[in-house]
Structure formats: structure tokens, C-alpha cells
């Protein structure tokens, strides 16, 4: 009876009113759930096509997320008795499942709108509900007005609203609805990558004697200051001669926006840098209809860079490339079919991975955007998804971004540092998802000896969304204490989650694209490279009968720092400032951290001993 009454109430809120004595007025009131100012750089182009369909996603509150977070930190803390005792998929889903009242309330509302169970797609944990509907219906049920918006600089178009509402009775049962206020641009040029340059345009590598890396003390061939290969990284990070052999290990790369990893190019790369891997390949997994175009003309620079170095370093660990159907640019002036193409593909991949029974144990993602282009509610919910994977034993690496402390534009002449909230304040611009505290953010270095990569390159700084996690307290507080008093006051959030956590080489990588060799760079090179070494560390643990590393950061900041090379020079300039400087460790007994390179670059020879010393 209660459920039937609730259904009548919700239906009345949408389509008419019953006598006031039958239903209290508050039950029928719509209230704004989220409202944003039109983001800087976007202008209204016109009304959204009414018959165009979107996949509207409703996030229900995850009733026991606090308990999940507690589990995550316990199983990720090398000093805790539960270290490495990761949760199963089913255990995680039980913790994030919505409260039955929330599920009933939202189900009743959808039923009042005429939706049947066949019309609804539910996540494995029941915490996301998706319906595919015309924009006209979305406008009706959300009391919203969708428009076509144009990004002035790029010319891209998307369909979004700047405000939506829900019946007041639903506010506590729905955390957010998307696509609505999400204006992020996960475009190839925003995937934290510098342009690819044909190799013949560069001078031939030097044949001089080896040089010594001051950070780790290992000998590295001098040619690595001109061209980075797998051999260079093995030398620099002290992994020469190590061959993984444990069963059950795996490594993954994410691909978006029709960036295809070409298998013929991979063979050229293996022939050049990893001949023992010739004729091996990787599994391609399509997410939501993602394509796998193997034409050399369609080979993606980002995708090829990622798979060639991550899989080349970790060979023969089982590799997977995820090709996720993207959000092709909306073209408002064409008579396109009324199909769905307006969702953010990143959460499509995340939903898929959370439902996957056996995700790869180490995954790298080289895509990101300015944190401020992502609604806080969306960022929180995506970050909670990363926590779920971490609790299951998955290590997630993300590029920290390019462009220093600015907006990702590597050109200082066009870089901006203006807030996107309508106030137009000058601020450093952190990146997302790198700012999520449940992932490992990877910054960039260059040259040998290593320095923080060149000006306007490696992203870093402090989140405006997420507070500093406890595992960073000691090190980041000490770093901030060494900054000149008042430096950049008001330009960054000193209490925010600091990024990056670690770094790796990120420039002059030799990659094969479309049958030709290129040199390429960006923190999208450092993330897959670091991930390759994480996969090797997982091999060490699995071979010893131990669990995979999972969420890395508590280990890195407590014990793992001893296996990281301290980077003491360089900076990440931007916003008309020198940005943050790399700095020498302030206490030999503690980790050193900088808002440019994090804790430093990997020394695999030491790390493989440290990961065995943990439970």
C-alpha cells in the first residue's frame, strides 16, 4: 500500500495535482538538484533536437561506501594485518548497493513515467540506473532545458543543460543525473600527449659511453638522452634481466575516442625494441561497441604509445586493450539519426570494469581533463568507482596531465588559469581523474640524470575537489612547509589531494605509428611505462604466493618511497608563474615529495624486495 501511494504521489507531481488534503504539497515540489554557470569557453548554439536520444544515468546513493573505503585502506596498508586481502566483486557490490528504500522510491518513480523493467539497464550493484529516452522527455522529467553548446576554441558541439531538478522526495535517493551538466572534453588533444614527430627529423643517437644516473646510481646508455626505448627504461629503472613468469598476472590499457592500437605497428615496435616478443599480441575487448580498426591509416598515436611501452615492458604478462565506444562530436547542422552519442565514454568504461569478474591487475589511462570542467558530484562518483576497483586488487595509474599548473595547454602564450565557475578567478588548474585520491597519478621526467620534465609539461598541484588523504599528510605538509611563506597564496588549495604521486620518463619515446617511427612525449608516456613496472612487481608477489599490489598509494607513501628515485630539480611552470619546484628530501628517514614529480621514479631492483617484505 505504501508503495502504491508513493507511485500516485510521484505521478501527480509530474502530471497534475490531487486534492491538497490528500497529498502534502512538499511531496509534489520539484527542487533544483544541480545548477552550474555556463563554463568558460562554451557558448549556446541553439535548442537541442527534441527527438535525439540520450542515455540518462541516475546514480543512487551507495549506502555503505564509508565501510568500503575502510576496507580499501586496510587491505592497501602494508603495515595492516589485512594487507593484500582484497575483496571479491560480490563483496564490493554488497557495500555499494543502494538502500532498498532508495531503490524502491526510484523504481516507483520510473514506473509512474511508464518505464518497464525492459526499458531499464542496471549496474551490477544496482547503484546506477540507465534509461534511453528522447531529449524532450529528459527535459520533462528533469524540469530542464537542453541546448546545443559550442566550444569556441575547438568548434566542438555537445548537448547539455546547466540546471536540472527532481521531485523533492527523490533528492535523498538520487545523487546525480548525467549527461546534464558535464562539459568535460576528453578529446585526443586533451589526452595529455605532445605531438608525434617523425624520427628522421631528429639527430642520430650518440654512441658515446654510458652515463650515470645520479638518482639511482645505475649506468644508462648516453643515447637515452636522445631517444627513449624499452632498454633505456630497463636500464634507468634497474630492471635489466628480469623476466616475469608468474601465472594469473595481467595488465591493461584504456582507449577512447576511436584511438586504435595497431597490431602491425606493435610488431614493428617489437622487432625494433623487444624481439623476444615478436608474433605475440594483445587481447582487444570492446566496451559498449568500441571499434577495432586495424588500418594503418587509423593507427592512434596515443593508443600505440600506450600499448607498445606498457606491453613491451611487461612482456609476456597477459595484455588487454579496452576500446570504448566514444562520444563522437555532435554535429548540429546534419540530419543525423536520433541516436545516443552524448555520454561521457569514461564512465562507460568504468561501469564495464566494475561488472567485469576479472579485470587486469594493473591498468593505465592517459586521458584526463581539467578538474573544474567536471561537476563535483560526477567526480566524486567516478572516484568512488576507482575505490571499488582498488578494493578488488586493481592498481590504477593515470597521467597527471601536461601543461604544468595551468589548464593543460602547453603553450604559455595561450594557457589560461581562470576558474570555470562564473567567478573568473585566477587559480592553478589541477587535472581529473588524476586528482582522485584512490588512483596513482603519474607525472613526467626527462633526461639522464632525471629532472622534472620541461617547462609547461608535467601537470601537478593540489585538488580543489578532494581533501588531502591521510597517506599524504606527513610528506605533503613537509613539502608545503618548505615553500616560501605566502607563495602562490590563493592560487591553490593547500589542503587538497596533491598530485602526482610518482613519475617516470615522458619525452622522446620511440613509437611506431602507421608503419613509421616517431618520437613522442607527454605524461601519457610516463603512465603506461610506470604501469609496465607495476605489472612486473605484481609478478614478483604472485610468484611468491602473495596477492597483487592493488591500490598503490598507501604502500608508496609508507614503504615504497625507499624504492623510488628522488628527483630534485625541475619545475612545472604555468599561469605566469614558475609553478612548483622539485625538491630534495627534507629528512633522510622520510619520503620526499614534490608537486612536480611526486615521490619520484621507480627503482625496480629495490621495489621488488620491498613488495616481498609486505604481507
Coordinates of C-alpha atoms in Angstrom, one line a residue:
X1 CA 0.0 0.0 0.0
X2 CA 2.8 2.4 0.9
X3 CA 4.5 1.8 -2.5
X4 CA 1.2 2.3 -4.4
X5 CA 0.6 5.6 -2.5
X6 CA 4.2 6.7 -3.3
X7 CA 3.6 5.9 -7.0
X8 CA 0.5 8.1 -7.1
X9 CA 2.3 10.9 -5.4
X10 CA 5.1 10.8 -7.9
X11 CA 2.8 10.6 -10.9
X12 CA 0.8 13.5 -9.5
X13 CA 4.0 15.6 -9.2
X14 CA 4.6 15.1 -12.9
X15 CA 1.1 15.2 -14.5
X16 CA -1.3 17.1 -12.2
X17 CA -2.4 17.7 -8.7
X18 CA -4.8 15.8 -6.4
X19 CA -6.8 17.5 -3.7
X20 CA -4.5 19.2 -1.3
X21 CA -5.8 17.3 1.7
X22 CA -4.8 14.0 0.1
X23 CA -1.2 14.8 -0.6
X24 CA 1.1 17.3 1.3
X25 CA 2.4 20.0 -1.1
X26 CA 6.0 19.2 -0.3
X27 CA 5.6 15.8 -2.0
X28 CA 4.9 17.4 -5.3
X29 CA 7.6 20.1 -5.2
X30 CA 10.4 20.0 -7.7
X31 CA 13.6 21.4 -6.4
X32 CA 16.9 22.1 -8.3
X33 CA 19.3 19.2 -7.9
X34 CA 22.2 20.8 -9.7
X35 CA 22.9 24.2 -11.3
X36 CA 26.1 25.5 -12.9
X37 CA 27.2 28.6 -14.6
X38 CA 27.9 28.2 -18.4
X39 CA 31.5 27.1 -18.4
X40 CA 34.1 29.5 -19.8
X41 CA 34.8 28.8 -23.5
X42 CA 31.3 27.4 -24.3
X43 CA 28.5 29.4 -26.0
X44 CA 24.9 28.4 -26.6
X45 CA 24.4 27.4 -30.2
X46 CA 20.7 26.6 -30.2
X47 CA 18.0 24.3 -28.9
X48 CA 18.7 20.6 -28.6
X49 CA 16.9 18.4 -31.1
X50 CA 13.9 17.1 -29.3
X51 CA 13.9 13.6 -30.8
X52 CA 17.6 12.9 -30.3
X53 CA 18.1 10.2 -27.7
X54 CA 20.4 10.2 -24.7
X55 CA 21.2 7.5 -22.2
X56 CA 20.2 9.2 -19.0
X57 CA 22.0 7.7 -16.0
X58 CA 20.8 8.0 -12.4
X59 CA 23.3 7.4 -9.5
X60 CA 21.7 6.0 -6.4
X61 CA 23.5 6.6 -3.1
X62 CA 26.0 3.9 -2.2
X63 CA 24.7 3.0 1.3
X64 CA 27.9 1.6 2.8
X65 CA 30.7 3.4 0.9
X66 CA 32.3 4.6 4.1
X67 CA 32.7 0.9 5.1
X68 CA 34.1 0.1 1.6
X69 CA 36.7 2.9 2.0
X70 CA 37.7 1.5 5.4
X71 CA 38.3 -1.9 3.8
X72 CA 40.2 -0.3 0.9
X73 CA 42.7 1.4 3.2
X74 CA 43.2 -1.7 5.4
X75 CA 43.9 -4.1 2.5
X76 CA 46.2 -1.5 0.9
X77 CA 48.2 -0.6 4.1
X78 CA 51.4 -2.8 4.1
X79 CA 51.5 -2.4 7.9
X80 CA 48.0 -3.7 8.4
X81 CA 47.3 -7.3 9.2
X82 CA 44.7 -7.4 6.3
X83 CA 47.2 -6.1 3.7
X84 CA 46.5 -7.8 0.4
X85 CA 43.2 -9.4 1.5
X86 CA 41.3 -7.8 -1.3
X87 CA 37.5 -8.0 -1.6
X88 CA 35.6 -10.0 -4.2
X89 CA 33.4 -8.4 -6.8
X90 CA 30.3 -9.6 -4.8
X91 CA 31.6 -8.2 -1.5
X92 CA 32.3 -4.8 -3.1
X93 CA 28.8 -4.7 -4.8
X94 CA 27.2 -5.5 -1.4
X95 CA 28.9 -2.5 0.1
X96 CA 27.9 0.0 -2.7
X97 CA 24.4 -1.3 -3.3
X98 CA 21.7 1.3 -2.6
X99 CA 19.4 1.1 0.4
X100 CA 16.2 -0.7 -0.5
X101 CA 14.2 2.4 0.2
X102 CA 16.2 4.3 -2.4
X103 CA 15.8 1.5 -4.9
X104 CA 12.0 1.3 -4.3
X105 CA 11.5 5.0 -4.5
X106 CA 13.3 5.4 -7.8
X107 CA 11.7 2.3 -9.3
X108 CA 8.3 3.6 -8.4
X109 CA 9.1 7.0 -10.0
X110 CA 10.2 5.4 -13.2
X111 CA 7.2 3.1 -13.2
X112 CA 5.0 6.2 -12.8
X113 CA 6.6 7.5 -16.0
X114 CA 5.6 4.4 -17.9
X115 CA 9.0 2.6 -17.9
X116 CA 9.1 -1.1 -17.5
X117 CA 11.9 -3.3 -16.4
X118 CA 12.8 -4.0 -20.1
X119 CA 13.4 -0.2 -20.5
X120 CA 15.9 0.0 -17.7
X121 CA 19.6 -1.0 -17.6
X122 CA 21.0 -1.6 -14.1
X123 CA 24.6 -1.8 -12.9
X124 CA 25.8 -5.0 -11.2
X125 CA 25.5 -3.3 -7.8
X126 CA 22.1 -1.7 -8.7
X127 CA 23.6 1.7 -7.9
X128 CA 23.3 3.1 -11.4
X129 CA 20.1 3.1 -13.4
X130 CA 20.1 4.0 -17.1
X131 CA 17.2 4.8 -19.4
X132 CA 17.5 5.7 -23.1
X133 CA 15.0 8.5 -23.9
X134 CA 14.5 11.4 -26.3
X135 CA 15.8 14.8 -25.1
X136 CA 12.2 16.1 -25.0
X137 CA 11.3 13.5 -22.4
X138 CA 14.5 14.2 -20.4
X139 CA 13.6 17.8 -20.3
X140 CA 10.1 17.0 -19.0
X141 CA 11.1 14.6 -16.2
X142 CA 14.1 16.8 -15.1
X143 CA 12.4 20.2 -15.5
X144 CA 15.4 21.1 -17.6
X145 CA 16.2 22.8 -20.9
X146 CA 18.9 21.2 -23.0
X147 CA 20.8 23.2 -25.6
X148 CA 23.5 22.6 -28.1
X149 CA 26.7 24.2 -26.8
X150 CA 29.7 25.1 -28.9
X151 CA 33.3 25.1 -27.6
X152 CA 34.6 28.3 -29.2
X153 CA 38.3 27.2 -29.4
X154 CA 37.8 23.7 -30.8
X155 CA 34.5 24.1 -32.6
X156 CA 33.1 21.0 -30.8
X157 CA 29.4 20.7 -30.0
X158 CA 27.7 18.9 -27.2
X159 CA 24.2 18.7 -25.9
X160 CA 23.9 19.7 -22.2
X161 CA 21.9 21.7 -19.7
X162 CA 23.1 24.0 -17.0
X163 CA 20.4 23.1 -14.5
X164 CA 18.1 20.2 -13.7
X165 CA 15.5 19.4 -10.9
X166 CA 14.0 16.4 -9.3
X167 CA 10.9 15.9 -7.1
X168 CA 11.9 16.8 -3.6
X169 CA 11.1 13.3 -2.4
X170 CA 13.8 11.9 -4.7
X171 CA 16.7 14.1 -3.7
X172 CA 18.0 11.8 -1.0
X173 CA 17.6 8.8 -3.3
X174 CA 19.4 10.1 -6.4
X175 CA 22.9 11.6 -6.1
X176 CA 23.2 12.9 -9.6
X177 CA 21.9 12.6 -13.2
X178 CA 24.1 12.6 -16.3
X179 CA 24.5 13.7 -19.0
X180 CA 23.3 17.0 -17.8
X181 CA 26.0 19.5 -16.5
X182 CA 29.1 17.6 -17.6
X183 CA 31.1 19.9 -20.0
X184 CA 34.4 18.0 -19.9
X185 CA 36.3 17.5 -23.2
X186 CA 38.1 14.1 -23.3
X187 CA 39.5 14.7 -26.8
X188 CA 42.6 13.2 -28.3
X189 CA 44.5 16.5 -27.9
X190 CA 43.4 16.6 -24.3
X191 CA 44.8 13.1 -23.7
X192 CA 48.0 14.6 -22.2
X193 CA 50.2 13.9 -25.2
X194 CA 52.6 16.0 -27.1
X195 CA 52.7 15.9 -30.9
X196 CA 54.4 13.0 -32.6
X197 CA 57.5 14.0 -34.6
X198 CA 58.9 11.7 -37.4
X199 CA 62.1 10.2 -36.2
X200 CA 64.3 11.3 -39.2
X201 CA 63.8 14.9 -38.1
X202 CA 65.9 14.1 -35.0
X203 CA 69.7 13.7 -35.0
X204 CA 71.1 10.2 -34.8
X205 CA 71.6 8.8 -31.3
X206 CA 75.1 9.3 -29.8
X207 CA 77.4 6.3 -29.5
X208 CA 79.3 7.8 -26.5
X209 CA 80.0 6.0 -23.3
X210 CA 77.3 5.3 -20.8
X211 CA 76.3 8.0 -18.3
X212 CA 75.5 7.6 -14.6
X213 CA 72.0 8.4 -13.3
X214 CA 72.6 10.4 -10.1
X215 CA 69.2 9.4 -8.7
X216 CA 69.7 5.6 -8.8
X217 CA 73.4 5.1 -9.4
X218 CA 72.8 2.8 -12.4
X219 CA 74.6 3.1 -15.7
X220 CA 72.4 4.2 -18.7
X221 CA 73.5 4.4 -22.3
X222 CA 74.0 8.1 -23.4
X223 CA 71.7 7.6 -26.4
X224 CA 68.8 7.5 -24.0
X225 CA 69.2 11.3 -23.7
X226 CA 68.1 11.5 -27.3
X227 CA 65.7 8.5 -27.8
X228 CA 63.8 6.5 -25.1
X229 CA 63.4 2.8 -25.7
X230 CA 62.4 -0.1 -23.6
X231 CA 66.1 -0.9 -23.0
X232 CA 66.6 2.7 -21.7
X233 CA 63.8 2.3 -19.2
X234 CA 65.0 -1.1 -18.1
X235 CA 68.5 0.4 -17.5
X236 CA 67.3 3.6 -15.9
X237 CA 64.8 1.9 -13.6
X238 CA 67.1 -1.1 -12.7
X239 CA 65.1 -3.9 -14.3
X240 CA 67.7 -5.3 -16.7
X241 CA 67.5 -9.1 -17.0
X242 CA 64.2 -9.5 -15.1
X243 CA 61.7 -11.8 -17.0
X244 CA 58.2 -12.2 -15.5
X245 CA 56.9 -15.8 -15.3
X246 CA 54.0 -15.9 -12.7
X247 CA 50.7 -17.2 -13.8
X248 CA 47.5 -15.2 -13.4
X249 CA 49.1 -11.8 -14.0
X250 CA 47.6 -9.2 -16.3
X251 CA 48.0 -5.6 -17.5
X252 CA 45.5 -3.3 -19.3
X253 CA 45.4 -0.1 -21.4
X254 CA 42.3 2.0 -21.9
X255 CA 41.4 3.5 -25.3
X256 CA 38.9 6.2 -26.1
X257 CA 37.6 8.4 -28.9
X258 CA 38.4 6.0 -31.7
X259 CA 42.1 5.7 -30.8
X260 CA 43.0 2.3 -32.2
X261 CA 46.0 0.2 -31.1
X262 CA 47.5 -1.2 -34.3
X263 CA 48.9 -4.7 -34.1
X264 CA 51.1 -4.4 -37.2
X265 CA 52.7 -1.3 -35.6
X266 CA 53.2 -3.4 -32.4
X267 CA 55.2 -6.0 -34.4
X268 CA 57.4 -3.2 -35.8
X269 CA 58.0 -2.0 -32.3
X270 CA 58.8 -5.4 -31.0
X271 CA 61.2 -6.1 -33.9
X272 CA 62.9 -2.8 -33.0
X273 CA 62.9 -3.0 -29.2
X274 CA 61.7 -6.3 -27.9
X275 CA 62.5 -9.1 -30.5
X276 CA 61.6 -11.8 -28.0
X277 CA 58.0 -10.6 -28.1
X278 CA 57.7 -10.8 -31.9
X279 CA 54.4 -12.5 -33.0
X280 CA 52.8 -12.0 -29.7
X281 CA 49.8 -9.7 -29.5
X282 CA 47.2 -8.5 -27.0
X283 CA 43.5 -9.1 -26.4
X284 CA 41.1 -6.5 -27.6
X285 CA 38.0 -6.0 -25.5
X286 CA 35.2 -3.9 -27.0
X287 CA 33.3 -1.8 -24.4
X288 CA 29.8 -0.6 -25.5
X289 CA 30.5 -1.3 -29.1
X290 CA 34.0 0.1 -29.3
X291 CA 35.7 -0.5 -32.7
X292 CA 39.0 -2.1 -33.5
X293 CA 40.0 -0.6 -36.8
X294 CA 43.3 -2.1 -37.9
X295 CA 44.0 0.1 -40.9
X296 CA 47.5 1.6 -40.6
X297 CA 45.9 4.9 -41.6
X298 CA 43.7 4.8 -38.5
X299 CA 46.5 3.9 -36.1
X300 CA 46.3 6.1 -33.0
X301 CA 49.3 7.8 -31.6
X302 CA 48.0 7.7 -28.1
X303 CA 46.9 4.1 -28.3
X304 CA 50.1 2.9 -29.9
X305 CA 52.3 4.7 -27.4
X306 CA 50.4 3.2 -24.5
X307 CA 50.3 -0.4 -25.7
X308 CA 53.8 -0.5 -27.1
X309 CA 55.5 0.6 -23.9
X310 CA 53.2 -0.9 -21.3
X311 CA 53.1 -4.3 -23.0
X312 CA 56.7 -4.2 -24.2
X313 CA 58.0 -3.6 -20.6
X314 CA 55.7 -6.2 -19.1
X315 CA 56.0 -8.9 -21.8
X316 CA 54.9 -11.8 -21.5
X317 CA 52.3 -10.7 -18.9
X318 CA 48.8 -11.1 -20.3
X319 CA 47.9 -7.8 -22.0
X320 CA 44.4 -6.3 -22.8
X321 CA 43.5 -3.2 -24.7
X322 CA 40.0 -1.8 -24.0
X323 CA 38.4 0.1 -26.9
X324 CA 35.5 2.1 -25.6
X325 CA 32.8 3.5 -27.8
X326 CA 33.2 7.2 -27.6
X327 CA 31.2 10.4 -27.8
X328 CA 31.7 11.4 -31.3
X329 CA 31.4 15.2 -31.8
X330 CA 27.7 16.2 -32.1
X331 CA 27.2 17.9 -35.5
X332 CA 24.0 20.1 -35.1
X333 CA 23.6 21.0 -38.7
X334 CA 23.4 17.5 -40.1
X335 CA 20.2 15.4 -40.3
X336 CA 21.7 12.7 -38.2
X337 CA 19.7 9.7 -36.9
X338 CA 18.3 10.2 -33.5
X339 CA 20.8 8.0 -31.8
X340 CA 22.7 8.2 -28.5
X341 CA 26.2 9.7 -28.6
X342 CA 26.3 12.2 -25.8
X343 CA 27.5 10.2 -22.9
X344 CA 31.0 10.6 -21.4
X345 CA 32.8 7.4 -22.5
X346 CA 34.9 7.3 -19.4
X347 CA 32.1 6.2 -17.1
X348 CA 31.0 3.7 -19.7
X349 CA 34.4 2.0 -19.3
X350 CA 34.2 2.3 -15.6
X351 CA 30.8 0.7 -15.5
X352 CA 32.1 -2.1 -17.6
X353 CA 35.1 -2.7 -15.5
X354 CA 33.1 -2.8 -12.3
X355 CA 30.9 -5.5 -13.8
X356 CA 34.0 -7.5 -15.0
X357 CA 34.7 -10.6 -13.0
X358 CA 38.5 -10.5 -13.6
X359 CA 39.8 -7.0 -14.5
X360 CA 43.5 -6.6 -15.3
X361 CA 45.6 -6.2 -12.2
X362 CA 47.4 -3.0 -13.4
X363 CA 45.7 -0.5 -15.7
X364 CA 46.9 2.7 -17.3
X365 CA 44.8 5.6 -18.6
X366 CA 46.3 8.5 -20.4
X367 CA 43.1 10.6 -20.7
X368 CA 42.1 13.4 -18.5
X369 CA 40.7 16.9 -18.3
X370 CA 40.8 20.0 -16.1
X371 CA 39.2 19.1 -12.8
X372 CA 37.0 22.2 -12.9
X373 CA 35.3 21.1 -16.2
X374 CA 33.9 18.1 -14.3
X375 CA 30.9 18.6 -11.9
X376 CA 31.9 17.8 -8.3
X377 CA 29.1 15.2 -8.0
X378 CA 30.3 13.4 -11.1
X379 CA 34.0 13.5 -10.0
X380 CA 33.0 12.1 -6.6
X381 CA 31.0 9.3 -8.0
X382 CA 33.7 8.3 -10.6
X383 CA 36.3 8.4 -7.9
X384 CA 34.2 6.0 -5.8
X385 CA 34.3 3.7 -8.7
X386 CA 38.1 3.7 -8.7
X387 CA 38.0 2.9 -5.0
X388 CA 35.9 -0.2 -5.8
X389 CA 38.4 -1.5 -8.3
X390 CA 41.2 -0.8 -5.8
X391 CA 39.5 -2.8 -3.1
X392 CA 39.4 -5.7 -5.5
X393 CA 43.2 -5.6 -6.0
X394 CA 43.5 -3.5 -9.2
X395 CA 46.2 -0.8 -9.4
X396 CA 45.0 2.2 -11.4
X397 CA 47.5 4.6 -12.9
X398 CA 46.6 8.0 -14.6
X399 CA 48.6 10.6 -16.4
X400 CA 48.9 13.7 -14.2
X401 CA 48.4 15.9 -17.3
X402 CA 50.6 18.2 -19.5
X403 CA 50.8 21.9 -19.2
X404 CA 52.3 22.5 -15.8
X405 CA 49.9 24.0 -13.2
X406 CA 47.8 25.6 -16.0
X407 CA 44.8 24.4 -18.0
X408 CA 46.6 21.7 -20.0
X409 CA 47.7 24.0 -22.8
X410 CA 51.4 23.5 -23.2
X411 CA 51.7 26.9 -25.0
X412 CA 52.3 29.6 -22.4
X413 CA 51.0 32.2 -24.8
X414 CA 47.5 30.7 -24.8
X415 CA 47.5 29.0 -21.4
X416 CA 44.7 30.2 -19.1
X417 CA 44.3 29.7 -15.3
X418 CA 40.8 31.1 -14.9
X419 CA 38.1 29.3 -12.8
X420 CA 35.2 27.8 -14.7
X421 CA 32.5 28.7 -12.1
X422 CA 31.4 32.1 -13.4
X423 CA 33.7 34.0 -10.9
X424 CA 36.6 34.1 -13.3
X425 CA 39.2 33.9 -10.5
X426 CA 42.9 33.2 -11.3
X427 CA 43.8 29.7 -10.0
X428 CA 46.1 26.8 -10.7
X429 CA 44.1 24.1 -12.6
X430 CA 44.5 20.5 -11.3
X431 CA 43.5 17.6 -13.5
X432 CA 41.0 14.9 -13.2
X433 CA 40.9 11.8 -12.8
X434 CA 44.5 12.2 -11.5
X435 CA 43.2 14.2 -8.6
X436 CA 41.1 11.3 -7.2
X437 CA 42.8 10.0 -4.0
X438 CA 42.1 6.4 -5.0
X439 CA 44.3 6.3 -8.1
X440 CA 48.1 6.7 -8.6
X441 CA 48.9 9.8 -10.5
X442 CA 52.0 9.7 -12.7
X443 CA 54.0 12.8 -13.6
X444 CA 56.8 13.2 -16.1
X445 CA 60.6 13.4 -16.0
X446 CA 63.2 13.8 -18.8
X447 CA 66.9 13.5 -19.4
X448 CA 69.5 11.5 -17.6
X449 CA 70.2 12.3 -14.8
X450 CA 66.4 12.8 -14.5
X451 CA 64.7 16.2 -13.9
X452 CA 61.1 17.2 -13.8
X453 CA 60.1 17.4 -17.4
X454 CA 60.5 20.7 -19.3
X455 CA 58.5 23.9 -18.5
X456 CA 54.8 23.8 -19.3
X457 CA 54.7 20.0 -19.4
X458 CA 54.2 17.8 -16.3
X459 CA 51.0 18.5 -14.5
X460 CA 50.8 18.7 -10.8
X461 CA 49.4 20.6 -7.9
X462 CA 46.5 20.3 -5.5
X463 CA 42.9 19.2 -6.0
X464 CA 40.1 21.7 -5.4
X465 CA 37.6 18.8 -5.0
X466 CA 39.3 16.2 -2.9
X467 CA 40.9 16.8 0.5
X468 CA 44.4 15.5 1.2
X469 CA 44.3 11.8 2.0
X470 CA 45.9 10.7 5.3
X471 CA 48.6 8.8 3.5
X472 CA 50.0 12.1 2.1
X473 CA 49.7 14.1 5.4
X474 CA 53.3 13.8 6.6
X475 CA 55.1 14.3 3.3
X476 CA 52.9 17.0 1.7
X477 CA 52.8 19.0 4.9
X478 CA 56.6 18.9 5.0
X479 CA 56.7 20.0 1.3
X480 CA 54.4 22.9 1.9
X481 CA 56.3 24.0 5.0
X482 CA 59.4 24.4 2.7
X483 CA 57.6 26.7 0.3
X484 CA 58.3 30.4 0.8
X485 CA 55.6 31.9 3.0
X486 CA 52.7 33.3 1.0
X487 CA 54.0 31.8 -2.3
X488 CA 51.0 31.4 -4.6
X489 CA 48.6 32.3 -1.8
X490 CA 45.1 31.9 -3.1
X491 CA 46.2 30.2 -6.3
X492 CA 46.0 26.6 -5.0
X493 CA 44.3 24.6 -2.2
X494 CA 47.0 23.6 0.3
X495 CA 44.6 21.2 1.9
X496 CA 43.8 19.4 -1.3
X497 CA 44.9 16.0 -2.6
X498 CA 48.4 16.5 -4.0
X499 CA 49.4 15.2 -7.5
X500 CA 51.3 13.5 -8.9
X501 CA 52.2 10.5 -6.7
X502 CA 55.1 9.2 -8.8
X503 CA 56.8 9.9 -12.1
X504 CA 58.6 8.3 -15.0
X505 CA 60.3 9.3 -18.2
X506 CA 57.9 11.1 -20.5
X507 CA 59.7 12.5 -23.6
X508 CA 61.4 11.3 -26.8
X509 CA 59.7 7.9 -26.7
X510 CA 60.3 5.9 -29.9
X511 CA 56.9 4.7 -31.1
X512 CA 55.7 3.2 -34.4
X513 CA 52.5 4.8 -35.8
X514 CA 51.1 3.9 -39.2
X515 CA 54.1 2.0 -40.2
X516 CA 56.6 4.8 -39.4
X517 CA 58.8 5.6 -36.4
X518 CA 58.1 8.7 -34.4
X519 CA 59.3 10.4 -31.2
X520 CA 56.5 11.2 -28.9
X521 CA 56.1 12.6 -25.4
X522 CA 53.8 13.6 -22.6
X523 CA 52.7 12.2 -19.3
X524 CA 50.7 9.8 -21.4
X525 CA 54.1 8.1 -21.9
X526 CA 55.0 8.0 -18.3
X527 CA 51.8 6.4 -17.1
X528 CA 51.9 3.3 -19.3
X529 CA 55.6 2.9 -18.6
X530 CA 55.1 3.1 -14.9
X531 CA 52.3 0.6 -15.2
X532 CA 54.5 -1.8 -17.0
X533 CA 56.8 -1.9 -14.0
X534 CA 53.9 -2.3 -11.6
X535 CA 52.9 -5.4 -13.6
X536 CA 56.4 -6.7 -13.1
X537 CA 56.1 -6.0 -9.3
X538 CA 52.8 -8.0 -9.3
X539 CA 54.7 -10.8 -10.9
X540 CA 57.2 -10.8 -8.1
X541 CA 54.4 -11.0 -5.5
X542 CA 52.3 -13.6 -7.4
X543 CA 55.4 -15.8 -7.9
X544 CA 55.9 -15.7 -4.1
X545 CA 52.3 -16.8 -3.5
X546 CA 51.2 -13.3 -2.4
X547 CA 48.4 -11.1 -3.6
X548 CA 48.7 -8.4 -6.2
X549 CA 49.6 -4.9 -5.1
X550 CA 46.1 -3.3 -5.7
X551 CA 45.7 0.3 -4.6
X552 CA 49.4 1.5 -4.5
X553 CA 49.4 4.8 -2.7
X554 CA 49.4 3.7 1.0
X555 CA 52.4 1.4 0.1
X556 CA 54.2 4.0 -1.8
X557 CA 54.0 6.7 0.9
X558 CA 54.9 4.3 3.8
X559 CA 57.4 1.8 2.5
X560 CA 57.7 2.1 -1.3
X561 CA 59.3 5.5 -1.3
X562 CA 62.6 3.7 -0.4
X563 CA 62.5 2.2 -3.9
X564 CA 61.8 5.5 -5.7
X565 CA 64.5 7.8 -7.1
X566 CA 64.2 11.3 -5.6
X567 CA 64.0 13.9 -8.4
X568 CA 65.5 17.2 -7.1
X569 CA 65.4 19.6 -10.0
X570 CA 62.9 21.0 -12.4
X571 CA 59.5 22.7 -12.2
X572 CA 56.0 22.7 -13.7
X573 CA 55.5 26.3 -14.7
X574 CA 52.2 27.8 -15.8
X575 CA 49.7 30.6 -15.1
X576 CA 52.5 33.1 -15.4
X577 CA 54.5 31.5 -12.5
X578 CA 57.4 29.1 -12.2
X579 CA 54.9 26.6 -10.7
X580 CA 56.1 24.2 -8.1
X581 CA 59.7 23.1 -7.9
X582 CA 61.1 19.6 -7.4
X583 CA 63.0 19.5 -4.2
X584 CA 65.4 17.3 -2.2
X585 CA 64.1 15.2 0.6
X586 CA 63.9 17.1 3.8
X587 CA 64.6 14.1 6.1
X588 CA 66.6 11.0 5.0
X589 CA 64.2 8.8 7.1
X590 CA 61.1 10.0 5.2
X591 CA 59.8 10.0 1.7
X592 CA 60.4 13.1 -0.3
X593 CA 57.5 14.6 -2.3
X594 CA 57.1 17.4 -4.8
X595 CA 54.1 18.8 -6.6
X596 CA 56.0 18.1 -9.9
X597 CA 57.3 14.6 -9.7
X598 CA 55.6 13.2 -6.5
X599 CA 57.7 10.7 -4.6
X600 CA 60.0 10.0 -7.6
X601 CA 60.7 7.4 -10.3
X602 CA 60.8 3.6 -9.8
X603 CA 63.9 1.6 -8.9
X604 CA 62.6 -1.8 -9.7
X605 CA 65.6 -3.6 -8.1
X606 CA 64.8 -2.1 -4.7
X607 CA 61.0 -2.2 -5.1
X608 CA 60.9 -5.9 -5.9
X609 CA 62.4 -6.5 -2.4
X610 CA 60.1 -4.1 -0.7
X611 CA 56.9 -5.6 -2.1
X612 CA 58.0 -9.0 -0.8
X613 CA 58.7 -7.6 2.7
X614 CA 55.0 -6.6 2.9
X615 CA 52.3 -9.2 4.0

